[in-house]
Structure formats: C-alpha cells, structure tokens
Coordinates of C-alpha atoms in Angstrom, one line a residue:
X1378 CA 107.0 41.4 79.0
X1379 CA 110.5 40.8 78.1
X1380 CA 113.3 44.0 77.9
X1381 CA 116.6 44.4 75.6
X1382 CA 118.0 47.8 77.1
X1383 CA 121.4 49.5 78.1
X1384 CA 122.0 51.7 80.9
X1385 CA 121.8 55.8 80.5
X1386 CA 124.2 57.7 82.4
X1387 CA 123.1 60.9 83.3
X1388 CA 126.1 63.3 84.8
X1389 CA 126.3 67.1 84.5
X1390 CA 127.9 68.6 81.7
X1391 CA 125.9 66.4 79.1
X1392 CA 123.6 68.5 76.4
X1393 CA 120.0 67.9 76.0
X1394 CA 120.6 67.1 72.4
X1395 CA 122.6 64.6 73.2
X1396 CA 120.9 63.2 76.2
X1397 CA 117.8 63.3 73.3
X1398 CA 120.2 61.3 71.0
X1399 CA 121.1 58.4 73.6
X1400 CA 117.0 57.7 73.8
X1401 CA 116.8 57.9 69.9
X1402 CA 119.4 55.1 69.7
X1403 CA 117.7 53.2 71.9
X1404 CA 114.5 53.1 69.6
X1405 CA 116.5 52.9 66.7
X1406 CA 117.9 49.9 67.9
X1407 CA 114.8 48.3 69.8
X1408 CA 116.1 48.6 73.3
X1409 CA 112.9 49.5 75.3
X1410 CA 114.5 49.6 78.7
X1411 CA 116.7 51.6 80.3
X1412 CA 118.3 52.4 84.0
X1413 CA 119.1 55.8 85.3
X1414 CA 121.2 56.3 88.6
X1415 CA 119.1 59.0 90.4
X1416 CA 122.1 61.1 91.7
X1417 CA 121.0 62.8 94.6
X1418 CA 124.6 64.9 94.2
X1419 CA 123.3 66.3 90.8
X1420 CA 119.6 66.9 92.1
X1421 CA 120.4 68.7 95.8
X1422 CA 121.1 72.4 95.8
X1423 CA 121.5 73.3 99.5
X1424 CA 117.8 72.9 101.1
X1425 CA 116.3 72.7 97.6
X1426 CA 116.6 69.9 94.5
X1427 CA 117.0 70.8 90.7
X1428 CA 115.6 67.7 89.1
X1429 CA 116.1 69.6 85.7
X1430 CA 119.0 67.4 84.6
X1431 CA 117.2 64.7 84.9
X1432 CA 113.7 65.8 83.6
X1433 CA 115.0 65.8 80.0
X1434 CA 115.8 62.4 80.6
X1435 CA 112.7 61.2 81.2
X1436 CA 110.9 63.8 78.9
X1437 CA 113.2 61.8 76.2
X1438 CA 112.4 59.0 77.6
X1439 CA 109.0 59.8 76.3
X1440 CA 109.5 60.9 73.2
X1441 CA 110.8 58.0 72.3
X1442 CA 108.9 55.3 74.4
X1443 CA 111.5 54.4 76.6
X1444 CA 111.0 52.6 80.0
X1445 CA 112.9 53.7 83.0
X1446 CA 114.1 51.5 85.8
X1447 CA 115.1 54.9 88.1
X1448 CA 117.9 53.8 90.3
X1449 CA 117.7 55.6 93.7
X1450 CA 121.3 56.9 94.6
X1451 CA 121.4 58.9 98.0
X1452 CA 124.5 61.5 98.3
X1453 CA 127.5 59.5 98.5
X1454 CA 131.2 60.4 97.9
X1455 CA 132.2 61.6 94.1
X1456 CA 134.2 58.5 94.2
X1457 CA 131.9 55.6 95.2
X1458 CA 131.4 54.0 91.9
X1459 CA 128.5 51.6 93.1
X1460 CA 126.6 53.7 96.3
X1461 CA 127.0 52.8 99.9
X1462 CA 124.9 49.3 100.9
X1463 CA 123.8 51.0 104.6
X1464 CA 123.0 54.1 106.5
X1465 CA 125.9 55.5 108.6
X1466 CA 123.6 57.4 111.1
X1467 CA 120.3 57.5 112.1
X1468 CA 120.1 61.2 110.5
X1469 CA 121.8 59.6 107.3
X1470 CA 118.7 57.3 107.5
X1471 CA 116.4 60.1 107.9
X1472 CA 118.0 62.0 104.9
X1473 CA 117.7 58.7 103.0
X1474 CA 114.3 59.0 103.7
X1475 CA 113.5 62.9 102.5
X1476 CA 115.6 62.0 99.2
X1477 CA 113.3 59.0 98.7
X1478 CA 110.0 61.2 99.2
X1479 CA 111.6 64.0 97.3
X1480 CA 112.3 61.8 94.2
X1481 CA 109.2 59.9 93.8
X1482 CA 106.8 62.5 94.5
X1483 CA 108.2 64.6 91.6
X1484 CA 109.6 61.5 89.1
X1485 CA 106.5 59.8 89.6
X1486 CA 104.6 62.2 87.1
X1487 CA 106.4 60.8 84.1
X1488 CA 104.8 58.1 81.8
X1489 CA 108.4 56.5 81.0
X1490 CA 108.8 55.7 84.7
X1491 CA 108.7 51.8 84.9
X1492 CA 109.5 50.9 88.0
X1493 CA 112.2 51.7 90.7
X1494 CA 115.8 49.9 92.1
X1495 CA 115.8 50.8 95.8
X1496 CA 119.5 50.4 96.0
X1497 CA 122.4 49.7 93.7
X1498 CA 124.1 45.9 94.1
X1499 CA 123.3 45.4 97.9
X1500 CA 125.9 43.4 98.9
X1501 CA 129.1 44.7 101.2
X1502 CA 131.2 41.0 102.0
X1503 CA 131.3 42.4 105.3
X1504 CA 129.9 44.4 108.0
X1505 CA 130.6 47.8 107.9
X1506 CA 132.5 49.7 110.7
X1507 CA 129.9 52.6 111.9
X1508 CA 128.0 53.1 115.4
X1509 CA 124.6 52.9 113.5
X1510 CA 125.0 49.1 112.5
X1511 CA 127.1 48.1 115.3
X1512 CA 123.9 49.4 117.6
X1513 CA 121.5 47.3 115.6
X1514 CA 124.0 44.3 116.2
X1515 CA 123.9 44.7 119.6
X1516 CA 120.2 45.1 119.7
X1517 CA 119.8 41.8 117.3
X1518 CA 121.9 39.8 119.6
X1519 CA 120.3 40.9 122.6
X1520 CA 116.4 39.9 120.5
X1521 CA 117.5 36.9 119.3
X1522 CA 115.6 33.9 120.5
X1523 CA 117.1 30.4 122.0
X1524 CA 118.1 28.3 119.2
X1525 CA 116.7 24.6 120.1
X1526 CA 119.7 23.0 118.9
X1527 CA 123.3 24.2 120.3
X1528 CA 125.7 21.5 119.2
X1529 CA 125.5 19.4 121.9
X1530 CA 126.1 21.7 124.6
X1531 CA 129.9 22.5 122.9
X1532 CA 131.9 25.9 122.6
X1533 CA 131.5 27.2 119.0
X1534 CA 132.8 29.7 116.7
X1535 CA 131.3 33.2 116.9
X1536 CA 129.4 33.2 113.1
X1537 CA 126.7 36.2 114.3
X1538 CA 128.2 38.6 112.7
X1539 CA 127.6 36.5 109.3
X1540 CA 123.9 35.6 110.2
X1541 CA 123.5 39.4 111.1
X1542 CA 124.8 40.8 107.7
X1543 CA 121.9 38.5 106.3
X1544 CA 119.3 39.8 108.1
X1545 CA 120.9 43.2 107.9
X1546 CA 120.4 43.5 104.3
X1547 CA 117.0 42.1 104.4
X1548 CA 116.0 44.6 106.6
X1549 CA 117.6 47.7 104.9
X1550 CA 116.3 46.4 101.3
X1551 CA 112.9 45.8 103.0
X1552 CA 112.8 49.6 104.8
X1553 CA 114.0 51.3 101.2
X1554 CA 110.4 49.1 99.6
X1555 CA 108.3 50.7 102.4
X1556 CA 109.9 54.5 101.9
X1557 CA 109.4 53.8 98.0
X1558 CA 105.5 52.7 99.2
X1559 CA 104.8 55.4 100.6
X1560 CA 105.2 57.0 97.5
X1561 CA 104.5 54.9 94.5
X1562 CA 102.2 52.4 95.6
X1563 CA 102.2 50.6 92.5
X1564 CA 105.3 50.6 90.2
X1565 CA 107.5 47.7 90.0
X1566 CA 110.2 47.2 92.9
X1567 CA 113.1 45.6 91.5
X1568 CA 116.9 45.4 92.9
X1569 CA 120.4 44.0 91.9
X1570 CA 122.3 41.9 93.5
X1571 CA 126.4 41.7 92.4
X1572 CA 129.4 38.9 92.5
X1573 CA 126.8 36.3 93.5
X1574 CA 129.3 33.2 93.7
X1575 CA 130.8 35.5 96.8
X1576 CA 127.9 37.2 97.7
X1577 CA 125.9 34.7 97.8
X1578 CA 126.7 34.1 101.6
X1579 CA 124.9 37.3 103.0
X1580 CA 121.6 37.1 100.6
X1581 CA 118.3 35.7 101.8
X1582 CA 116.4 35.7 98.1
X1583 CA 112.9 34.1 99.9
X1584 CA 112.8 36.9 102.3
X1585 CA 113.0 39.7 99.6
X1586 CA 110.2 38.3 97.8
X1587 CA 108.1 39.8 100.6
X1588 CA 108.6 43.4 99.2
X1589 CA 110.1 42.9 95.8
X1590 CA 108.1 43.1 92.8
X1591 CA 111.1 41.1 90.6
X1592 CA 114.9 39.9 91.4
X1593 CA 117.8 41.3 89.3
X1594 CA 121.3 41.1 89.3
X1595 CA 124.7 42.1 88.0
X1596 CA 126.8 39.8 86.0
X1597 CA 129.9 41.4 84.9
X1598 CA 132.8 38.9 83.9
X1599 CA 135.4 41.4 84.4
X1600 CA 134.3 41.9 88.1
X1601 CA 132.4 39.1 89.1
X1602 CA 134.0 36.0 87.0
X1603 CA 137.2 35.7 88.3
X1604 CA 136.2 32.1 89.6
X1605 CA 135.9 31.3 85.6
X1606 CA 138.7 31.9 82.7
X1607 CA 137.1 33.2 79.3
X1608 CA 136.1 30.1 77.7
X1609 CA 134.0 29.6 80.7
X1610 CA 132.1 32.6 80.8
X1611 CA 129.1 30.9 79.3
X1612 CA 129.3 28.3 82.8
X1613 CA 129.6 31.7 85.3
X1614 CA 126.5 33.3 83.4
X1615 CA 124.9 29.8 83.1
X1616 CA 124.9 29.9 87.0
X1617 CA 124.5 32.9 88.0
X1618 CA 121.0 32.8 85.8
X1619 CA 120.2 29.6 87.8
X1620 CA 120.9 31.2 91.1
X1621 CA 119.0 34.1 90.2
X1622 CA 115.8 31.7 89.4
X1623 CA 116.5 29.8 92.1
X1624 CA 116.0 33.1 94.1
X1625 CA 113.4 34.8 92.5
X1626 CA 110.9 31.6 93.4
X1627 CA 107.4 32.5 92.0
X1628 CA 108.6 36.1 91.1
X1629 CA 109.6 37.3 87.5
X1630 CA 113.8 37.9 87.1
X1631 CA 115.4 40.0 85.2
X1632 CA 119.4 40.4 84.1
X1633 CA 119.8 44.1 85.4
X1634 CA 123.3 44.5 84.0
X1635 CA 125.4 43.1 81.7
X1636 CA 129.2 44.0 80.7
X1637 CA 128.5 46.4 77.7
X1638 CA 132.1 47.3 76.5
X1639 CA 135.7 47.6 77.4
X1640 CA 137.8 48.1 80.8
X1641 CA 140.7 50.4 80.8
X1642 CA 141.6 50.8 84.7
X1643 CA 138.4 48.8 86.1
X1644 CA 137.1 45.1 86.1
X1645 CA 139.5 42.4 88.3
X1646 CA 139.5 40.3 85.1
X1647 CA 139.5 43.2 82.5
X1648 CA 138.1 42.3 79.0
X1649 CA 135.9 43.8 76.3
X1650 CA 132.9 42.0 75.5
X1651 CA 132.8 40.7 71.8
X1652 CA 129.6 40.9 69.8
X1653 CA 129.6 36.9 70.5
X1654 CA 129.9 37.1 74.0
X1655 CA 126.7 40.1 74.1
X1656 CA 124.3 37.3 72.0
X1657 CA 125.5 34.1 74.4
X1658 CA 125.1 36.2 77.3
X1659 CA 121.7 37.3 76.2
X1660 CA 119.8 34.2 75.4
X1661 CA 121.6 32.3 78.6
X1662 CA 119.9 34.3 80.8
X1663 CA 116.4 34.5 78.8
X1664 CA 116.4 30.7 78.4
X1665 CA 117.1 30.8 82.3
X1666 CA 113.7 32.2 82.5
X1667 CA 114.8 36.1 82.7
X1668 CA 112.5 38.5 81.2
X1669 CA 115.6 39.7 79.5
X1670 CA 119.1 42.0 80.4
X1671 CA 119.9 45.1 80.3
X1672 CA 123.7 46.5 79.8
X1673 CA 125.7 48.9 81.7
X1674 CA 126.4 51.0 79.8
X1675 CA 125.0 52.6 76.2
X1676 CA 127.1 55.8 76.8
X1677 CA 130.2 55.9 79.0
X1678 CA 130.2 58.2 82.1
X1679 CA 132.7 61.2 81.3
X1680 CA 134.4 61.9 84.3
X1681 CA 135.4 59.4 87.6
X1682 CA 136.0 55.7 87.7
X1683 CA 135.5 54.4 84.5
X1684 CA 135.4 57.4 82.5
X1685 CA 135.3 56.4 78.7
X1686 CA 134.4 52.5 79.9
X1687 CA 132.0 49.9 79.1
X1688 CA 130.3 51.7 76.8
X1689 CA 127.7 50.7 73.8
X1690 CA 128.5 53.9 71.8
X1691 CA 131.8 54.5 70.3
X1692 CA 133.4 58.1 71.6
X1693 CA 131.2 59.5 68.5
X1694 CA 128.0 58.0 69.5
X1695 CA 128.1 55.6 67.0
X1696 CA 126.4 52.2 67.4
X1697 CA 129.7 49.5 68.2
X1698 CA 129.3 45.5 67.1
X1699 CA 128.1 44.9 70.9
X1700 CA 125.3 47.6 70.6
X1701 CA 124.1 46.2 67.0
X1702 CA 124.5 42.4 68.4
X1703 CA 121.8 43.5 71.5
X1704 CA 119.5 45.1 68.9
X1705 CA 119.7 41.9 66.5
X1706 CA 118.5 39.9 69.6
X1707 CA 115.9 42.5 70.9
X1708 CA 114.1 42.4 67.1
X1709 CA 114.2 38.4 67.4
X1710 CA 112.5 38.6 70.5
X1711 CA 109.5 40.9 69.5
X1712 CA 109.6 39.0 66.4
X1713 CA 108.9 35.9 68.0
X1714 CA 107.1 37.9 70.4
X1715 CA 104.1 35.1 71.0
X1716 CA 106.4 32.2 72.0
X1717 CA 108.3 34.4 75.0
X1718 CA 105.3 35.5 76.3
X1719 CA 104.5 31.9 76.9
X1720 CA 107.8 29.7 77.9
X1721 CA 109.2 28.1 80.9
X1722 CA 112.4 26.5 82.0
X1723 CA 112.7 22.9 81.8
X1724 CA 112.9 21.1 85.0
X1725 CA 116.3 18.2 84.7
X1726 CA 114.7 17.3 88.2
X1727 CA 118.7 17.8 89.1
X1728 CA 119.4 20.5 91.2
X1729 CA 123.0 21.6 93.1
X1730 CA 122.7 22.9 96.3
X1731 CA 125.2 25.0 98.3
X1732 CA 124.6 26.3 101.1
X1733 CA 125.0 29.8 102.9
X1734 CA 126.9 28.5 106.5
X1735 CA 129.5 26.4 104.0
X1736 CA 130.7 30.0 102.8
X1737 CA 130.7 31.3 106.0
X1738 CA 132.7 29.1 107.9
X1739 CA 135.0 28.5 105.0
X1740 CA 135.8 32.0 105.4
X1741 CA 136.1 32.1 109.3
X1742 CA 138.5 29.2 109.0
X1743 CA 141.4 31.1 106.8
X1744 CA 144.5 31.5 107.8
X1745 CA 148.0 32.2 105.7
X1746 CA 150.0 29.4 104.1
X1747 CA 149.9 27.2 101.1
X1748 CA 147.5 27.9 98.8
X1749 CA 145.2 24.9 97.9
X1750 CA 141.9 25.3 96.4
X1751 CA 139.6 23.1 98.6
X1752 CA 141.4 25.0 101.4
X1753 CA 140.9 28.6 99.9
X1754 CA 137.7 30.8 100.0
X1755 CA 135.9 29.5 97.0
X1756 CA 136.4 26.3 97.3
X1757 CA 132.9 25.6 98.4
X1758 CA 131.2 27.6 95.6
X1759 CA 133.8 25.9 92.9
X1760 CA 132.8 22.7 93.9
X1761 CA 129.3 23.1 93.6
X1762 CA 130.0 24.9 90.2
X1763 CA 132.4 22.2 89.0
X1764 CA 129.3 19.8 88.8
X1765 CA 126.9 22.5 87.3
X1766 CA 129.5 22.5 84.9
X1767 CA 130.6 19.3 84.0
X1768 CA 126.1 18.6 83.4
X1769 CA 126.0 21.5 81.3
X1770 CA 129.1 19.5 79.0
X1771 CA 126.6 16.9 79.1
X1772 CA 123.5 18.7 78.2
X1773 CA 121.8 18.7 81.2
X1774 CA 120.8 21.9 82.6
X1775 CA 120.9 21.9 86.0
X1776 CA 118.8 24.4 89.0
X1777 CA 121.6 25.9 91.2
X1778 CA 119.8 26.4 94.2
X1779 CA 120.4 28.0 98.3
X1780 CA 119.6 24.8 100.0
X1781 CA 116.8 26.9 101.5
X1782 CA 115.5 27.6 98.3
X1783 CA 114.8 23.9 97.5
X1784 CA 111.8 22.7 97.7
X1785 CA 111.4 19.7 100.5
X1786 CA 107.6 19.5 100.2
X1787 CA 106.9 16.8 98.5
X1788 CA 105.3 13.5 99.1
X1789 CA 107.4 11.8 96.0
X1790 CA 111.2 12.5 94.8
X1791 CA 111.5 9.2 92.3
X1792 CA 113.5 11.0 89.5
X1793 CA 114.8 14.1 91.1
X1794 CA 118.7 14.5 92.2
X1795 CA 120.8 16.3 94.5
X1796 CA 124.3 17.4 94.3
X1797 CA 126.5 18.7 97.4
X1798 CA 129.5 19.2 96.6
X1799 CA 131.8 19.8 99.1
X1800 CA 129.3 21.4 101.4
X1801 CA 131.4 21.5 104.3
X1802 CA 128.2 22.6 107.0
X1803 CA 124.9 21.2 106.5
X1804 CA 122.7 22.9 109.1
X1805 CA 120.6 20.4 111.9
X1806 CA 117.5 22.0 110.0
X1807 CA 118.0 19.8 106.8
X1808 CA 119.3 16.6 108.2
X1809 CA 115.5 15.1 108.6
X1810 CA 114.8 16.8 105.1
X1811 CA 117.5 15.1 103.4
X1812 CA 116.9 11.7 104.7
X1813 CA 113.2 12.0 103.9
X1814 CA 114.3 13.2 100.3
X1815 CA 116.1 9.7 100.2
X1816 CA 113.2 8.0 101.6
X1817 CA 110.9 9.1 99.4
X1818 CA 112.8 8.2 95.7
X1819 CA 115.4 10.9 95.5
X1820 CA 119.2 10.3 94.6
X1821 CA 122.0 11.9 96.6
X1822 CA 125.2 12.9 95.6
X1823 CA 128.0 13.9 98.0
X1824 CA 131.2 14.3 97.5
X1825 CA 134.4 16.3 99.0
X1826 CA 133.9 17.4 103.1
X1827 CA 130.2 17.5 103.0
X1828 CA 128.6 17.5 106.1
X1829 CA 131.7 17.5 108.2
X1830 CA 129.9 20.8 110.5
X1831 CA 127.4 21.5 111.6
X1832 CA 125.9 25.5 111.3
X1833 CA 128.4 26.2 114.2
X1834 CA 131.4 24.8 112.8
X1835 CA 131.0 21.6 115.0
X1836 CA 132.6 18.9 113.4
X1837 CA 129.3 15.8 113.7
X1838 CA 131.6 13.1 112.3
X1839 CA 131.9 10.2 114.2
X1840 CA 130.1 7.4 115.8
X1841 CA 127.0 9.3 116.2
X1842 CA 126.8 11.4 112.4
X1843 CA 122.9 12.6 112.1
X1844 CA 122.9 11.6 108.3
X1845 CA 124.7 8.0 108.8
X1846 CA 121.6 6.4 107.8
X1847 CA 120.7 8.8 104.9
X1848 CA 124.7 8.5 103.6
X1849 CA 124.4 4.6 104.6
X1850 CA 127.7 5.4 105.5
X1851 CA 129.7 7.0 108.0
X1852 CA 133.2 8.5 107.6
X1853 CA 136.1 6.9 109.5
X1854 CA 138.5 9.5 108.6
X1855 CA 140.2 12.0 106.3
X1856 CA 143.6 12.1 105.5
X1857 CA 145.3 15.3 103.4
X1858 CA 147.1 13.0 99.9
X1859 CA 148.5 15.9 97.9
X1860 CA 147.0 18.7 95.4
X1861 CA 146.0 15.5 92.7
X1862 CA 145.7 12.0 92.9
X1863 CA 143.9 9.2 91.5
X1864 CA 140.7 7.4 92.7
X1865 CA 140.0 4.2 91.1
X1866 CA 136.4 2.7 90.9
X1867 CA 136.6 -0.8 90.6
X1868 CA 133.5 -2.0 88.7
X1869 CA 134.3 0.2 85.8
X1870 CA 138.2 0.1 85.8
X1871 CA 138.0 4.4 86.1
X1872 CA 140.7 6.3 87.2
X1873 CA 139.7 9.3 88.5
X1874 CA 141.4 12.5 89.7
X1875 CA 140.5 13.6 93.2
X1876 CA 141.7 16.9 95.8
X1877 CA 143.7 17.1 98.5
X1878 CA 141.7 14.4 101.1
X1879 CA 140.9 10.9 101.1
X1880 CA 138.2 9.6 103.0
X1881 CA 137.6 6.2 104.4
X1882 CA 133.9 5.0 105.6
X1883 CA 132.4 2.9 108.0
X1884 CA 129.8 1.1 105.8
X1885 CA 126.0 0.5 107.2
X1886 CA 124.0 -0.6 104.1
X1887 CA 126.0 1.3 101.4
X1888 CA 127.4 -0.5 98.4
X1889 CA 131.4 0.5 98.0
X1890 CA 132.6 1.5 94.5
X1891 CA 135.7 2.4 95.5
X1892 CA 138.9 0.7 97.4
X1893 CA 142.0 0.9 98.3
X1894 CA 143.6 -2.4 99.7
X1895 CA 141.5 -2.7 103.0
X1896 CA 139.7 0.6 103.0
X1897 CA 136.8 1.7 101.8

C-alpha cells in the first residue's frame, strides 16, 4: 500500500476542534498517513499517565480514516528537538521500558493505529559520554572474538569505538522491537534514520532487517543536504532513496519525512520548499521503490525549536501550495492505484559502493589546516556521489549501495558494474569478492585513493597489494599536484580535470590510458 501524509504535532494547549480540523485536512486532501510523536512529557502525571491529549488524536484519526505511525518519545528535555538516541542509565532503560508497556497497552485499542517508530532518527555521529554505554563498551571489548586477520602483525589505529557505535545502535533499535513485541505482536515496526551521507558510517541496514517490519528515513535539505547546493537537491534525494533501497533489501521502504515548509532559526542550509520541489521530491523517492513520504510537518509546533516552522498549513490553517502539491500527487497515485501496487525499480546492473570503514577512518585522520575536499570529512561520500551524479545526467539510474549490502553471490556478473570512488579502506573481507566479481564478467571502476587501507587504517600499497591482480595494476606512488589539474587520456585526446593526487602504477596486465612522459 502506498502513503501521501504529513506529520501531526500534538503539544498541550491545542483545542480538540482543531486537533479534529488537522485530521479533516488530511482527508480532504487525500493524505492517509500520519506520524504522532508520543510525548511521554505530555502523557506522565507523577506515577500516573493522562493519555487524554492524545486520545482525541487518534479518536480523529478515526473519524476520518487516518493511519498513525505513533512515534515513541520517552521523557527527554523540553529542548531536545529530535529525542535522545540511548539510555543514560540502566533505571533510564527500565523507565524506557514501563513507558513502552504503558503506551501500547492503552494506544493499541485504536483502529487508526498503523504501526509504530521505536525511536526518532537513531543516529548520534558519536558516542555518547555516560557510564551506561561506556560499561557496555568495556564489556563489548572484553566479548569480542579474535579477528583472523590483524594487518600483518602491525600497530593500528584504535577504530572500536566506531565499530561499537554500530553495533550499539543495532542493539538499542533491536531491544526497543522486542519491548514494542511484547506488546503489539503484530503492527508494523518501522524507524527513521537521518543525514544519511554522514550517518551512514554507524548504520548496519542488514542487521535491522531482523526486527524491522520496513526502513524509513529523514531527508531534509535544509539539515541533511549541505553536501548538495539547491539545484542539486534532486541528486541528494536521488541518493538518499537509493541508500535507503539499498538498505531496506527484501523489506518495503518508506520516506518517513520530508521538508514540509519554511526555516526561520533551524535547518544548516535553511530554505522553504517550493510546490516544485514537494512533487520532485515525491516521485523520486516512489520511483526509488518507496511506498511513498510523509512530511514533517502539516501543522507547526507552537512553542520550542521551530515554533511556527515547516509547516503545511498557513498560520490560519489554510492549505499552502506545498500542502495542495502533496494532495495533487496523493490523488494521482490512488488514481493509478493498479499500476503502484505492481512496480519495481529497474536494475542499470551499475551500482556505487562506499563503504562504512572509508568514513571512519577519514574522520579519525583529521587534523587542522588547509581545507581541501578529498582531504576533508566528506570527501569519501562526495566522491561516491559525484559518480551517482554525473549517471543520473546521463540517464542511468544507479543503486548506491553499503559494500555489505551488495550482493556477491553470484555465479555470473557479465553486464553488471562497480564504482568505488575514492574508497580509501577496502576491508580484507571483500578483496577475494572483488576479484571474483572480475572473474566472473563484472567491470570495475576505481578511482581517487581506493584501497590505500586496509579496515585498520594499514596502508596495503606496495609490492605485495591483495587486489594487484584484480586492479592488474599496482600503485607505485602518489604525489599531492594542487586543488585542480588536468589528466589527459591519450586515445581520445581528453583532457580531464582531476584532485589533489596523482598516481603512478606498476602495470601487471592492465592496458594504460593515461601518461605522462614516462609514467603511467
């Protein structure tokens, strides 16, 4: 089934007739979706819970046949605009409990309950500072088994922390699905995940799949596109749709929030959405393969970060260009209702791969000085979205794929391709992988520092480089040019621009295309 909807914020202070009104829009205007955040602060009264607020939502909700995704949102700080992403304590993990029990054992009554989020945009860039996780590091570390390969025996850089946060999310997400289970044995689980190019580096999609019942995510331009400038958007959603897919496997996705309306104070990249922008957005992600997209927000909160913001409804509940724009699509949709049921994504058979240890050690190798993009943070996920790019220009829609995510298990790879773009660490796991993906009739594109590391950060280039005979090639060295310079290929008389490093290669079998005086 495929959803148009918008976001309801529920916040004391707000009328039942106009909680009632937000839900008639919504028909009116074919949305048939909706997200609540379950506020635990506007539900708790000392030892006892007032759901009342929140009971004429859903009671709307049925009046006017309105599904609710119901957002669980433990007591946090007035302040926290998107919820914590981990237990402090073990008793803030028991209390996260008795709010989950408390929540669906009442809200589970209602016929417009659709399904549930287990926790808002999970996702923190780091981990966070509080004895509970620090004790489940320790404990991790202390579990984890001998890894067969260690570099050769050489010192590395300390990444656990990185590959913990990974596992740390997994686990929290998959302990929310089991309280929620305990419960609700059968609506749909579904969760969010936000800034993907960035994020990207602490989720492990194939794991959730375990508990989830769909994968979601937020794709806000003016906080998650700052990679992209506004002509571009299109490219950032494009991707972000593909990464989702990619994630999602054999599972349904969904688009759990799209920018609805204008920043004031909020947003890195502030903007307000034009009625153009709410269409492209909308079918990019349903010719991804989503099952829709839902907006944040129909009505602004009133009170807090981004009171008055991002907003559907005009201050007088009128219906804005966006909102009408959304509707036009939803009607299209049911309209054609027959054909969506029925569709899939084209396969290209091209697919660019990034890959989670390239961010990580990307990051772990900052330091202050000169700003240079393949240097910077992002310069990994850039590259890898500079090609997803430059295919879409050509009409070819590429998969955007976690290396692990890609699907190795195949006896025959004659007219498949893969990109890696500057994918500085290519983990020992996927050397063999990638050579038999050669072997077997499938084209490889490198470019930039790909494969110079291993997963630790150890540098395999040289005499003995594990993908020499895949590459056919091995390099000889890098050396730093300038910000822009030009490549030329000599069959074809190209000039091309390249970044920052040219490489020279010891040739095995490979066929040069490119020279400069005696090196290759």
């Amino acid at each position: 089934m495929m959803f148009i909807g918008a976001e309801i914020f529920i916040e004391p202070g707000q009328q039942e007739a106009e909680i009632d009104s937000w839900f008639a829009a919504m028909q009116q205007n074919g949305l048939g979706l909706t997200r609540i955040r379950m506020f635990e602060n506007y539900m708790r009264q000392g030892e006892g819970w007032d759901f009342s607020l929140f009971d004429i939502a859903f009671k709307a909700a049925e009046k006017y046949d309105i599904k609710i995704y119901a957002n669980l949102f433990p007591e946090t700080h007035f302040s926290d605009v998107g919820g914590f992403k981990f237990p402090n304590t073990n008793e803030h993990l028991d209390a996260i409990a008795n709010y989950i029990k408390n929540v669906i054992e009442h809200f589970r009554q209602f016929s417009s309950l659709y399904g549930w989020v287990p926790i808002n945009e999970p996702g923190s860039g780091s981990l966070p500072d509080s004895a509970f996780t620090l004790d489940r590091f320790q404990q991790w570390k202390q579990s984890r088994s001998v890894q067969e390969y260690d570099s050769n025996g050489f010192t590395t850089l300390e990444l656990a922390e990185k590959r913990f946060l990974v596992e740390y999310n997994t686990w929290f997400l998959g302990w929310l699905s089991e309280e929620i289970r305990k419960y609700d044995q059968t609506s749909p689980i579904h969760v969010n995940n936000h800034d993907i190019f960035r994020n990207a580096a602490e989720y492990d999609f194939p794991s959730w799949r375990k508990f989830l019942t769909s994968l979601g995510g937020s794709a806000h331009a003016s906080w998650h596109f700052d990679y992209f400038q506004r002509p571009q958007f299109a490219v950032g959603m494009s991707a972000n749709a593909e990464m989702l897919r990619s994630g999602a496997g054999p599972l349904p996705w969904f688009m759990t929030e799209l920018q609805g309306g204008n920043n004031t104070y909020s947003g890195r990249q502030p903007i307000c959405p034009t009625k153009e922008e709410i269409a492209q957005w909308l079918w990019i992600n349903i010719g991804s393969g989503s099952q829709g997209g839902m907006f944040w927000c129909l009505n602004p909160r009133r009170s807090g970060f981004e009171a008055g913001e991002w907003a559907m409804l005009d201050f007088h509940s009128a219906p804005t260009d966006r909102l009408l724009m959304a509707s036009s699509v939803s009607k299209t949709v049911s309209k054609y209702e027959d054909f969506f049921k029925d569709f899939s994504v084209h396969d290209s058979g091209i697919s660019v791969l990034y890959t989670k240890e390239s961010l990580w050690i990307e990051e772990v190798l900052q330091i202050d000085g000169v700003e240079l993009e393949g240097r910077k943070v992002g310069g990994v996920m850039k590259s890898a979205l500079s090609y997803f790019e430059a295919l879409a220009e050509m009409g070819i829609h590429a998969s955007f794929n976690e290396i692990a995510e890609f699907d190795f298990d195949k006896d025959n790879f004659s007219g498949k391709a893969i990109i890696l773009s500057h994918q500085i660490s290519i983990p020992s796991k996927y050397w063999k992988l990638i050579t038999k993906f050669v072997s077997l009739g499938g084209k490889l594109i490198v470019d930039g520092l790909t494969a110079y590391y291993d997963e630790n950060a150890y540098c395999v280039l040289g005499a003995d480089f594990p993908l020499g005979s895949c590459f056919g090639a091995s390099v000889n060295e890098f050396k730093l040019v300038e910000n822009l310079f030009d490549l030329s290929i000599n069959e074809r008389s190209l000039i091309l621009k390249a970044h920052l490093w040219r490489g020279s290669l010891k040739l095995f079998n490979a066929i040069p295309i490119a020279t400069d005086k005696d090196l290759v």
